[in-house]
Amino acid sequence: MNKKLPPLNSLRVFESAARHLSFTKAAEELYVTQAAVSHQIKSLEEFLGIKLFLRRNRSLLLTDEGQNYFFDIKDVFTFIQDATNKLLERSEKGALTISLPPSFAIQWLVPRLTDFHLQQPDIDVRIKAVDKYEGSLLDDVDVAIYYGKGLWPGLRADKLYQEFLIPLCAPSLIHNGHAFQSLDDLQQHTLLHDESRKDWQKFAKEYELELENVNYGPIFSHSTMVLQAAALGQGIALGNNVLAQPEVDAGRLVAPFDKVLMTDNAFYLVCHETQAHTGRIATFRHWMLNRARQEQEVILDEGIAVD
């Protein structure tokens, strides 16, 4: 006989009621009303064409057919629960693929991976550096770091760091008789540009500076290149507050002014909405958001010292 499966919800209710021999206890366990339990049992009996329960003197008994059926199916739900637990345990371990810009990987994530590995030794992190992204996660990517305004439909985007840009240069530019007296002194130096000259142009406009050199100077395709060129004394860069922090902490870059350029962009941790709270993605997300929040508080509190 090729008969379809019984209603699985009714079957789950039957298993609970048969195990407790009580509609009331089954209702409490399943967080439904007793009337709902009765309705599901009636539906199952009608589907099977067999009476499963008998009421005797305010007690609930299984019929012979009901008892045999219960013994045959009771382990099925245990197997399902065990399989589900194993699946969830596996999802909390294994490999986690992260897609992110190379500069953020080098300057922020990679130096902090030791901390994550110490806390989560069962999760293997795979770093996938990408120069451009399309605003959607590829099938082989679990989470990503995006740079922008946070507008990626269908994705969960948690802000990590709001961006502000800081004029930065090598200490030698200041210590070798080139001390900066005002922002106008920028005119005497080479300005280093990250992807385009728009940032320095915005900086000049923000502070009402007439700097002809905003339209000149080398352009680099990655932020780390700009920072390295500045550290080597090749000019002055507008450094991202997060990406530049390691160079400042190491003394390779200093801020000659206490001026910054605020932008509308930020770094975001991105994943699928349905996966944000499950398995290893949730574990990594929780760790990263906590680290970013703690470090952002320190950065905003201490700032970058002006030489």
PDB file of C-alpha atoms in Angstrom:
ATOM      1  CA  MET A   1       0.000   0.000   0.000  1.00  0.00           C
ATOM      2  CA  ASN A   2       1.440   3.341  -1.030  1.00  0.00           C
ATOM      3  CA  LYS A   3      -0.212   5.672   1.453  1.00  0.00           C
ATOM      4  CA  LYS A   4       1.122   9.121   2.225  1.00  0.00           C
ATOM      5  CA  LEU A   5       2.610   9.990   5.600  1.00  0.00           C
ATOM      6  CA  PRO A   6       0.273  11.065   8.400  1.00  0.00           C
ATOM      7  CA  PRO A   7       0.236  14.748   9.385  1.00  0.00           C
ATOM      8  CA  LEU A   8       3.579  15.157  11.155  1.00  0.00           C
ATOM      9  CA  ASN A   9       2.242  17.727  13.629  1.00  0.00           C
ATOM     10  CA  SER A  10      -0.522  15.310  14.640  1.00  0.00           C
ATOM     11  CA  LEU A  11       2.049  12.554  14.958  1.00  0.00           C
ATOM     12  CA  ARG A  12       4.177  14.716  17.272  1.00  0.00           C
ATOM     13  CA  VAL A  13       1.120  15.419  19.438  1.00  0.00           C
ATOM     14  CA  PHE A  14       0.254  11.724  19.545  1.00  0.00           C
ATOM     15  CA  GLU A  15       3.763  10.797  20.680  1.00  0.00           C
ATOM     16  CA  SER A  16       3.621  13.295  23.537  1.00  0.00           C
ATOM     17  CA  ALA A  17       0.101  12.340  24.630  1.00  0.00           C
ATOM     18  CA  ALA A  18       0.914   8.616  24.472  1.00  0.00           C
ATOM     19  CA  ARG A  19       4.108   9.092  26.444  1.00  0.00           C
ATOM     20  CA  HIS A  20       2.339  11.051  29.195  1.00  0.00           C
ATOM     21  CA  LEU A  21      -1.018   9.281  28.855  1.00  0.00           C
ATOM     22  CA  SER A  22      -2.458  12.752  29.285  1.00  0.00           C
ATOM     23  CA  PHE A  23      -3.755  15.374  26.870  1.00  0.00           C
ATOM     24  CA  THR A  24      -3.181  18.019  29.538  1.00  0.00           C
ATOM     25  CA  LYS A  25       0.529  17.219  29.978  1.00  0.00           C
ATOM     26  CA  ALA A  26       0.992  16.963  26.228  1.00  0.00           C
ATOM     27  CA  ALA A  27      -0.544  20.414  25.844  1.00  0.00           C
ATOM     28  CA  GLU A  28       1.840  21.820  28.474  1.00  0.00           C
ATOM     29  CA  GLU A  29       4.872  20.221  26.844  1.00  0.00           C
ATOM     30  CA  LEU A  30       3.979  21.459  23.367  1.00  0.00           C
ATOM     31  CA  TYR A  31       2.756  24.894  24.493  1.00  0.00           C
ATOM     32  CA  VAL A  32      -0.714  24.457  22.993  1.00  0.00           C
ATOM     33  CA  THR A  33      -4.212  24.153  24.432  1.00  0.00           C
ATOM     34  CA  GLN A  34      -5.778  20.856  25.460  1.00  0.00           C
ATOM     35  CA  ALA A  35      -8.419  21.435  22.810  1.00  0.00           C
ATOM     36  CA  ALA A  36      -5.662  21.675  20.190  1.00  0.00           C
ATOM     37  CA  VAL A  37      -4.245  18.353  21.356  1.00  0.00           C
ATOM     38  CA  SER A  38      -7.665  16.725  21.112  1.00  0.00           C
ATOM     39  CA  HIS A  39      -8.136  18.143  17.617  1.00  0.00           C
ATOM     40  CA  GLN A  40      -4.764  16.814  16.417  1.00  0.00           C
ATOM     41  CA  ILE A  41      -5.451  13.337  17.861  1.00  0.00           C
ATOM     42  CA  LYS A  42      -8.863  13.271  16.181  1.00  0.00           C
ATOM     43  CA  SER A  43      -7.266  14.259  12.850  1.00  0.00           C
ATOM     44  CA  LEU A  44      -4.699  11.480  13.168  1.00  0.00           C
ATOM     45  CA  GLU A  45      -7.342   8.879  14.045  1.00  0.00           C
ATOM     46  CA  GLU A  46      -9.427   9.954  11.054  1.00  0.00           C
ATOM     47  CA  PHE A  47      -6.392   9.711   8.791  1.00  0.00           C
ATOM     48  CA  LEU A  48      -5.528   6.224  10.041  1.00  0.00           C
ATOM     49  CA  GLY A  49      -9.112   5.059  10.427  1.00  0.00           C
ATOM     50  CA  ILE A  50      -8.100   3.612  13.794  1.00  0.00           C
ATOM     51  CA  LYS A  51      -8.964   4.527  17.390  1.00  0.00           C
ATOM     52  CA  LEU A  52      -5.776   5.303  19.295  1.00  0.00           C
ATOM     53  CA  PHE A  53      -7.007   6.309  22.780  1.00  0.00           C
ATOM     54  CA  LEU A  54      -9.720   5.251  25.228  1.00  0.00           C
ATOM     55  CA  ARG A  55     -11.001   7.261  28.179  1.00  0.00           C
ATOM     56  CA  ARG A  56     -11.682   5.228  31.337  1.00  0.00           C
ATOM     57  CA  ASN A  57     -12.684   6.747  34.693  1.00  0.00           C
ATOM     58  CA  ARG A  58     -10.966  10.085  34.040  1.00  0.00           C
ATOM     59  CA  SER A  59      -7.832   8.312  32.811  1.00  0.00           C
ATOM     60  CA  LEU A  60      -6.422   8.027  29.329  1.00  0.00           C
ATOM     61  CA  LEU A  61      -5.477   4.637  27.902  1.00  0.00           C
ATOM     62  CA  LEU A  62      -3.962   3.530  24.633  1.00  0.00           C
ATOM     63  CA  THR A  63      -5.823   1.020  22.530  1.00  0.00           C
ATOM     64  CA  ASP A  64      -3.859  -2.032  21.468  1.00  0.00           C
ATOM     65  CA  GLU A  65      -3.342  -0.439  18.074  1.00  0.00           C
ATOM     66  CA  GLY A  66      -2.375   2.850  19.677  1.00  0.00           C
ATOM     67  CA  GLN A  67       0.155   1.174  21.974  1.00  0.00           C
ATOM     68  CA  ASN A  68       1.778  -0.722  19.105  1.00  0.00           C
ATOM     69  CA  TYR A  69       1.893   2.432  17.008  1.00  0.00           C
ATOM     70  CA  PHE A  70       3.482   4.394  19.855  1.00  0.00           C
ATOM     71  CA  PHE A  71       6.226   1.792  20.360  1.00  0.00           C
ATOM     72  CA  ASP A  72       6.964   1.810  16.628  1.00  0.00           C
ATOM     73  CA  ILE A  73       7.243   5.589  16.214  1.00  0.00           C
ATOM     74  CA  LYS A  74       8.471   6.844  19.610  1.00  0.00           C
ATOM     75  CA  ASP A  75      12.171   6.546  18.707  1.00  0.00           C
ATOM     76  CA  VAL A  76      11.695   8.501  15.485  1.00  0.00           C
ATOM     77  CA  PHE A  77      11.504  11.825  17.336  1.00  0.00           C
ATOM     78  CA  THR A  78      14.543  10.925  19.423  1.00  0.00           C
ATOM     79  CA  PHE A  79      16.462  10.231  16.228  1.00  0.00           C
ATOM     80  CA  ILE A  80      15.324  13.554  14.747  1.00  0.00           C
ATOM     81  CA  GLN A  81      16.346  15.452  17.887  1.00  0.00           C
ATOM     82  CA  ASP A  82      19.755  13.748  17.978  1.00  0.00           C
ATOM     83  CA  ALA A  83      20.329  14.464  14.294  1.00  0.00           C
ATOM     84  CA  THR A  84      19.347  18.101  14.801  1.00  0.00           C
ATOM     85  CA  ASN A  85      21.720  18.493  17.751  1.00  0.00           C
ATOM     86  CA  LYS A  86      24.563  16.960  15.758  1.00  0.00           C
ATOM     87  CA  LEU A  87      23.868  19.287  12.844  1.00  0.00           C
ATOM     88  CA  LEU A  88      23.894  22.346  15.094  1.00  0.00           C
ATOM     89  CA  GLU A  89      27.116  21.203  16.762  1.00  0.00           C
ATOM     90  CA  ARG A  90      28.786  20.749  13.380  1.00  0.00           C
ATOM     91  CA  SER A  91      27.585  24.170  12.248  1.00  0.00           C
ATOM     92  CA  GLU A  92      29.361  25.722  15.236  1.00  0.00           C
ATOM     93  CA  LYS A  93      32.663  24.140  14.167  1.00  0.00           C
ATOM     94  CA  GLY A  94      34.477  23.571  10.895  1.00  0.00           C
ATOM     95  CA  ALA A  95      35.566  26.160   8.343  1.00  0.00           C
ATOM     96  CA  LEU A  96      34.404  29.771   8.211  1.00  0.00           C
ATOM     97  CA  THR A  97      35.100  31.705   5.001  1.00  0.00           C
ATOM     98  CA  ILE A  98      35.422  35.467   5.342  1.00  0.00           C
ATOM     99  CA  SER A  99      35.504  37.816   2.363  1.00  0.00           C
ATOM    100  CA  LEU A 100      36.966  41.284   2.963  1.00  0.00           C
ATOM    101  CA  PRO A 101      39.128  44.056   1.477  1.00  0.00           C
ATOM    102  CA  PRO A 102      42.882  43.271   1.578  1.00  0.00           C
ATOM    103  CA  SER A 103      43.688  46.400   3.587  1.00  0.00           C
ATOM    104  CA  PHE A 104      41.206  45.534   6.341  1.00  0.00           C
ATOM    105  CA  ALA A 105      42.484  41.955   6.405  1.00  0.00           C
ATOM    106  CA  ILE A 106      46.106  43.053   6.778  1.00  0.00           C
ATOM    107  CA  GLN A 107      45.643  45.972   9.152  1.00  0.00           C
ATOM    108  CA  TRP A 108      42.805  44.712  11.369  1.00  0.00           C
ATOM    109  CA  LEU A 109      41.641  41.111  11.113  1.00  0.00           C
ATOM    110  CA  VAL A 110      44.828  39.084  10.673  1.00  0.00           C
ATOM    111  CA  PRO A 111      46.586  40.585  13.734  1.00  0.00           C
ATOM    112  CA  ARG A 112      43.553  39.651  15.879  1.00  0.00           C
ATOM    113  CA  LEU A 113      42.977  36.115  14.625  1.00  0.00           C
ATOM    114  CA  THR A 114      45.112  34.631  17.400  1.00  0.00           C
ATOM    115  CA  ASP A 115      42.573  35.859  19.922  1.00  0.00           C
ATOM    116  CA  PHE A 116      39.716  34.293  17.974  1.00  0.00           C
ATOM    117  CA  HIS A 117      41.572  30.983  17.582  1.00  0.00           C
ATOM    118  CA  LEU A 118      42.253  30.849  21.313  1.00  0.00           C
ATOM    119  CA  GLN A 119      38.546  31.309  22.042  1.00  0.00           C
ATOM    120  CA  GLN A 120      37.266  29.080  19.215  1.00  0.00           C
ATOM    121  CA  PRO A 121      39.908  26.445  18.361  1.00  0.00           C
ATOM    122  CA  ASP A 122      37.360  24.285  16.504  1.00  0.00           C
ATOM    123  CA  ILE A 123      36.640  26.948  13.876  1.00  0.00           C
ATOM    124  CA  ASP A 124      39.083  27.201  10.964  1.00  0.00           C
ATOM    125  CA  VAL A 125      39.049  30.664   9.434  1.00  0.00           C
ATOM    126  CA  ARG A 126      39.587  31.047   5.710  1.00  0.00           C
ATOM    127  CA  ILE A 127      40.458  34.550   4.521  1.00  0.00           C
ATOM    128  CA  LYS A 128      39.362  35.572   1.032  1.00  0.00           C
ATOM    129  CA  ALA A 129      40.717  39.010   0.131  1.00  0.00           C
ATOM    130  CA  VAL A 130      38.725  40.757  -2.604  1.00  0.00           C
ATOM    131  CA  ASP A 131      39.196  44.181  -4.150  1.00  0.00           C
ATOM    132  CA  LYS A 132      35.582  44.595  -5.241  1.00  0.00           C
ATOM    133  CA  TYR A 133      32.263  43.067  -4.232  1.00  0.00           C
ATOM    134  CA  GLU A 134      28.834  43.108  -5.781  1.00  0.00           C
ATOM    135  CA  GLY A 135      26.784  43.688  -2.626  1.00  0.00           C
ATOM    136  CA  SER A 136      25.754  40.034  -2.333  1.00  0.00           C
ATOM    137  CA  LEU A 137      27.417  37.076  -0.643  1.00  0.00           C
ATOM    138  CA  LEU A 138      28.752  34.318  -2.867  1.00  0.00           C
ATOM    139  CA  ASP A 139      27.901  30.708  -2.105  1.00  0.00           C
ATOM    140  CA  ASP A 140      31.389  29.967  -0.752  1.00  0.00           C
ATOM    141  CA  VAL A 141      31.394  32.965   1.633  1.00  0.00           C
ATOM    142  CA  ASP A 142      29.920  32.824   5.139  1.00  0.00           C
ATOM    143  CA  VAL A 143      30.509  36.401   6.277  1.00  0.00           C
ATOM    144  CA  ALA A 144      32.060  39.475   4.697  1.00  0.00           C
ATOM    145  CA  ILE A 145      33.437  42.877   5.566  1.00  0.00           C
ATOM    146  CA  TYR A 146      31.958  45.551   3.336  1.00  0.00           C
ATOM    147  CA  TYR A 147      32.953  49.202   3.098  1.00  0.00           C
ATOM    148  CA  GLY A 148      30.214  51.673   2.286  1.00  0.00           C
ATOM    149  CA  LYS A 149      26.966  53.119   3.555  1.00  0.00           C
ATOM    150  CA  GLY A 150      25.359  49.890   4.768  1.00  0.00           C
ATOM    151  CA  LEU A 151      22.784  49.628   1.997  1.00  0.00           C
ATOM    152  CA  TRP A 152      22.827  46.017   0.849  1.00  0.00           C
ATOM    153  CA  PRO A 153      19.260  44.703   0.476  1.00  0.00           C
ATOM    154  CA  GLY A 154      18.621  41.214   1.792  1.00  0.00           C
ATOM    155  CA  LEU A 155      21.736  41.131   3.970  1.00  0.00           C
ATOM    156  CA  ARG A 156      22.306  41.718   7.666  1.00  0.00           C
ATOM    157  CA  ALA A 157      24.857  44.556   7.968  1.00  0.00           C
ATOM    158  CA  ASP A 158      26.275  45.447  11.409  1.00  0.00           C
ATOM    159  CA  LYS A 159      28.386  48.587  11.587  1.00  0.00           C
ATOM    160  CA  LEU A 160      31.915  47.991  12.866  1.00  0.00           C
ATOM    161  CA  TYR A 161      33.696  51.325  12.454  1.00  0.00           C
ATOM    162  CA  GLN A 162      32.514  54.687  11.222  1.00  0.00           C
ATOM    163  CA  GLU A 163      35.171  56.214   8.999  1.00  0.00           C
ATOM    164  CA  PHE A 164      37.041  59.431   9.502  1.00  0.00           C
ATOM    165  CA  LEU A 165      40.186  60.394   7.596  1.00  0.00           C
ATOM    166  CA  ILE A 166      43.287  61.845   9.257  1.00  0.00           C
ATOM    167  CA  PRO A 167      46.269  63.639   7.694  1.00  0.00           C
ATOM    168  CA  LEU A 168      49.273  61.407   8.452  1.00  0.00           C
ATOM    169  CA  CYS A 169      52.957  61.514   7.627  1.00  0.00           C
ATOM    170  CA  ALA A 170      56.284  60.031   8.646  1.00  0.00           C
ATOM    171  CA  PRO A 171      57.863  61.566  11.791  1.00  0.00           C
ATOM    172  CA  SER A 172      60.841  62.587   9.650  1.00  0.00           C
ATOM    173  CA  LEU A 173      58.704  65.134   7.776  1.00  0.00           C
ATOM    174  CA  ILE A 174      58.209  66.968  11.049  1.00  0.00           C
ATOM    175  CA  HIS A 175      61.540  66.393  12.742  1.00  0.00           C
ATOM    176  CA  ASN A 176      63.728  67.422   9.815  1.00  0.00           C
ATOM    177  CA  GLY A 177      62.891  71.089   9.910  1.00  0.00           C
ATOM    178  CA  HIS A 178      59.485  70.760   8.278  1.00  0.00           C
ATOM    179  CA  ALA A 179      57.245  71.485  11.242  1.00  0.00           C
ATOM    180  CA  PHE A 180      53.665  72.307  10.322  1.00  0.00           C
ATOM    181  CA  GLN A 181      52.362  75.647  11.512  1.00  0.00           C
ATOM    182  CA  SER A 182      48.957  75.519   9.830  1.00  0.00           C
ATOM    183  CA  LEU A 183      46.941  73.535   7.330  1.00  0.00           C
ATOM    184  CA  ASP A 184      48.209  75.857   4.600  1.00  0.00           C
ATOM    185  CA  ASP A 185      51.595  74.172   4.960  1.00  0.00           C
ATOM    186  CA  LEU A 186      50.110  71.143   3.212  1.00  0.00           C
ATOM    187  CA  GLN A 187      50.736  73.085   0.001  1.00  0.00           C
ATOM    188  CA  GLN A 188      54.479  72.471   0.445  1.00  0.00           C
ATOM    189  CA  HIS A 189      54.179  68.674   0.480  1.00  0.00           C
ATOM    190  CA  THR A 190      53.221  65.847  -1.826  1.00  0.00           C
ATOM    191  CA  LEU A 191      49.714  64.584  -1.146  1.00  0.00           C
ATOM    192  CA  LEU A 192      49.185  60.836  -1.401  1.00  0.00           C
ATOM    193  CA  HIS A 193      45.848  59.602  -2.725  1.00  0.00           C
ATOM    194  CA  ASP A 194      43.808  56.460  -2.074  1.00  0.00           C
ATOM    195  CA  GLU A 195      42.115  55.294  -5.355  1.00  0.00           C
ATOM    196  CA  SER A 196      41.221  58.878  -6.354  1.00  0.00           C
ATOM    197  CA  ARG A 197      41.882  62.489  -5.394  1.00  0.00           C
ATOM    198  CA  LYS A 198      38.379  63.046  -4.063  1.00  0.00           C
ATOM    199  CA  ASP A 199      39.258  62.693  -0.370  1.00  0.00           C
ATOM    200  CA  TRP A 200      41.921  65.384  -0.370  1.00  0.00           C
ATOM    201  CA  GLN A 201      39.642  67.609  -2.448  1.00  0.00           C
ATOM    202  CA  LYS A 202      36.884  67.181   0.151  1.00  0.00           C
ATOM    203  CA  PHE A 203      39.360  67.858   2.956  1.00  0.00           C
ATOM    204  CA  ALA A 204      40.456  71.108   1.317  1.00  0.00           C
ATOM    205  CA  LYS A 205      36.845  72.169   0.820  1.00  0.00           C
ATOM    206  CA  GLU A 206      35.912  71.267   4.399  1.00  0.00           C
ATOM    207  CA  TYR A 207      38.642  73.508   5.827  1.00  0.00           C
ATOM    208  CA  GLU A 208      38.427  76.190   3.115  1.00  0.00           C
ATOM    209  CA  LEU A 209      41.960  75.584   1.854  1.00  0.00           C
ATOM    210  CA  GLU A 210      43.274  76.619  -1.534  1.00  0.00           C
ATOM    211  CA  LEU A 211      45.591  73.724  -2.250  1.00  0.00           C
ATOM    212  CA  GLU A 212      46.642  73.324  -5.850  1.00  0.00           C
ATOM    213  CA  ASN A 213      48.403  70.071  -5.039  1.00  0.00           C
ATOM    214  CA  VAL A 214      45.109  68.269  -4.280  1.00  0.00           C
ATOM    215  CA  ASN A 215      44.996  67.600  -8.019  1.00  0.00           C
ATOM    216  CA  TYR A 216      48.469  66.075  -8.090  1.00  0.00           C
ATOM    217  CA  GLY A 217      50.415  63.345  -6.377  1.00  0.00           C
ATOM    218  CA  PRO A 218      50.518  59.548  -6.716  1.00  0.00           C
ATOM    219  CA  ILE A 219      47.343  57.459  -6.546  1.00  0.00           C
ATOM    220  CA  PHE A 220      47.370  54.000  -4.950  1.00  0.00           C
ATOM    221  CA  SER A 221      44.825  51.214  -5.402  1.00  0.00           C
ATOM    222  CA  HIS A 222      45.008  49.985  -1.788  1.00  0.00           C
ATOM    223  CA  SER A 223      44.936  51.857   1.487  1.00  0.00           C
ATOM    224  CA  THR A 224      47.915  49.924   2.845  1.00  0.00           C
ATOM    225  CA  MET A 225      50.032  51.208  -0.063  1.00  0.00           C
ATOM    226  CA  VAL A 226      49.120  54.791   0.762  1.00  0.00           C
ATOM    227  CA  LEU A 227      50.017  54.276   4.410  1.00  0.00           C
ATOM    228  CA  GLN A 228      53.321  52.616   3.513  1.00  0.00           C
ATOM    229  CA  ALA A 229      54.249  55.427   1.147  1.00  0.00           C
ATOM    230  CA  ALA A 230      53.496  57.965   3.874  1.00  0.00           C
ATOM    231  CA  ALA A 231      55.541  55.993   6.437  1.00  0.00           C
ATOM    232  CA  LEU A 232      58.479  56.056   3.994  1.00  0.00           C
ATOM    233  CA  GLY A 233      58.327  59.852   3.894  1.00  0.00           C
ATOM    234  CA  GLN A 234      56.978  60.106   0.344  1.00  0.00           C
ATOM    235  CA  GLY A 235      54.216  62.539   1.276  1.00  0.00           C
ATOM    236  CA  ILE A 236      51.123  63.051   3.408  1.00  0.00           C
ATOM    237  CA  ALA A 237      48.194  60.650   3.327  1.00  0.00           C
ATOM    238  CA  LEU A 238      44.605  60.867   4.473  1.00  0.00           C
ATOM    239  CA  GLY A 239      44.531  57.703   6.522  1.00  0.00           C
ATOM    240  CA  ASN A 240      41.427  55.760   7.518  1.00  0.00           C
ATOM    241  CA  ASN A 241      41.145  55.827  11.317  1.00  0.00           C
ATOM    242  CA  VAL A 242      41.022  52.030  11.610  1.00  0.00           C
ATOM    243  CA  LEU A 243      43.528  51.035   8.958  1.00  0.00           C
ATOM    244  CA  ALA A 244      46.086  53.617  10.052  1.00  0.00           C
ATOM    245  CA  GLN A 245      45.971  52.837  13.768  1.00  0.00           C
ATOM    246  CA  PRO A 246      48.655  50.081  13.695  1.00  0.00           C
ATOM    247  CA  GLU A 247      51.089  52.423  11.927  1.00  0.00           C
ATOM    248  CA  VAL A 248      50.394  55.186  14.431  1.00  0.00           C
ATOM    249  CA  ASP A 249      50.776  52.820  17.386  1.00  0.00           C
ATOM    250  CA  ALA A 250      54.135  51.658  15.996  1.00  0.00           C
ATOM    251  CA  GLY A 251      55.325  55.253  15.569  1.00  0.00           C
ATOM    252  CA  ARG A 252      55.688  54.959  11.804  1.00  0.00           C
ATOM    253  CA  LEU A 253      53.034  57.627  11.224  1.00  0.00           C
ATOM    254  CA  VAL A 254      52.059  60.747  13.112  1.00  0.00           C
ATOM    255  CA  ALA A 255      49.251  63.265  12.761  1.00  0.00           C
ATOM    256  CA  PRO A 256      50.629  66.794  12.225  1.00  0.00           C
ATOM    257  CA  PHE A 257      47.174  68.338  12.774  1.00  0.00           C
ATOM    258  CA  ASP A 258      44.174  67.637  14.966  1.00  0.00           C
ATOM    259  CA  LYS A 259      41.833  67.880  11.965  1.00  0.00           C
ATOM    260  CA  VAL A 260      39.831  65.032  10.471  1.00  0.00           C
ATOM    261  CA  LEU A 261      37.438  64.514   7.580  1.00  0.00           C
ATOM    262  CA  MET A 262      34.259  62.691   8.503  1.00  0.00           C
ATOM    263  CA  THR A 263      32.724  60.540   5.760  1.00  0.00           C
ATOM    264  CA  ASP A 264      29.438  58.729   5.218  1.00  0.00           C
ATOM    265  CA  ASN A 265      31.199  55.388   4.931  1.00  0.00           C
ATOM    266  CA  ALA A 266      31.927  52.677   7.455  1.00  0.00           C
ATOM    267  CA  PHE A 267      33.113  49.094   7.671  1.00  0.00           C
ATOM    268  CA  TYR A 268      30.278  46.609   8.121  1.00  0.00           C
ATOM    269  CA  LEU A 269      30.119  42.953   9.082  1.00  0.00           C
ATOM    270  CA  VAL A 270      27.738  41.327   6.598  1.00  0.00           C
ATOM    271  CA  CYS A 271      25.981  37.953   6.525  1.00  0.00           C
ATOM    272  CA  HIS A 272      22.659  36.469   5.516  1.00  0.00           C
ATOM    273  CA  GLU A 273      19.899  37.533   7.899  1.00  0.00           C
ATOM    274  CA  THR A 274      18.803  33.940   8.472  1.00  0.00           C
ATOM    275  CA  GLN A 275      22.314  32.913   9.579  1.00  0.00           C
ATOM    276  CA  ALA A 276      23.169  35.816  11.854  1.00  0.00           C
ATOM    277  CA  HIS A 277      22.249  33.974  15.054  1.00  0.00           C
ATOM    278  CA  THR A 278      23.220  30.364  14.316  1.00  0.00           C
ATOM    279  CA  GLY A 279      26.344  28.246  14.349  1.00  0.00           C
ATOM    280  CA  ARG A 280      29.874  29.409  13.672  1.00  0.00           C
ATOM    281  CA  ILE A 281      28.659  32.532  11.859  1.00  0.00           C
ATOM    282  CA  ALA A 282      26.964  33.734  15.036  1.00  0.00           C
ATOM    283  CA  THR A 283      30.087  32.871  17.041  1.00  0.00           C
ATOM    284  CA  PHE A 284      32.374  34.880  14.757  1.00  0.00           C
ATOM    285  CA  ARG A 285      29.887  37.732  14.506  1.00  0.00           C
ATOM    286  CA  HIS A 286      29.616  37.986  18.303  1.00  0.00           C
ATOM    287  CA  TRP A 287      33.412  38.003  18.677  1.00  0.00           C
ATOM    288  CA  MET A 288      33.999  40.598  15.981  1.00  0.00           C
ATOM    289  CA  LEU A 289      31.284  43.006  17.086  1.00  0.00           C
ATOM    290  CA  ASN A 290      32.589  42.885  20.649  1.00  0.00           C
ATOM    291  CA  ARG A 291      36.191  43.537  19.556  1.00  0.00           C
ATOM    292  CA  ALA A 292      35.157  46.399  17.298  1.00  0.00           C
ATOM    293  CA  ARG A 293      33.001  47.989  19.985  1.00  0.00           C
ATOM    294  CA  GLN A 294      35.725  47.785  22.620  1.00  0.00           C
ATOM    295  CA  GLU A 295      38.433  49.146  20.343  1.00  0.00           C
ATOM    296  CA  GLN A 296      36.215  51.883  18.955  1.00  0.00           C
ATOM    297  CA  GLU A 297      35.672  53.133  22.496  1.00  0.00           C
ATOM    298  CA  VAL A 298      39.431  53.285  23.048  1.00  0.00           C
ATOM    299  CA  ILE A 299      40.076  55.043  19.727  1.00  0.00           C
ATOM    300  CA  LEU A 300      37.367  57.640  20.318  1.00  0.00           C
ATOM    301  CA  ASP A 301      38.548  58.172  23.874  1.00  0.00           C
ATOM    302  CA  GLU A 302      42.275  58.495  23.166  1.00  0.00           C
ATOM    303  CA  GLY A 303      42.232  59.659  19.566  1.00  0.00           C
ATOM    304  CA  ILE A 304      45.443  59.827  17.525  1.00  0.00           C
ATOM    305  CA  ALA A 305      48.020  62.002  19.160  1.00  0.00           C
ATOM    306  CA  VAL A 306      49.207  65.087  17.324  1.00  0.00           C
ATOM    307  CA  ASP A 307      52.949  65.435  17.268  1.00  0.00           C
TER     308      ASP A 307
END
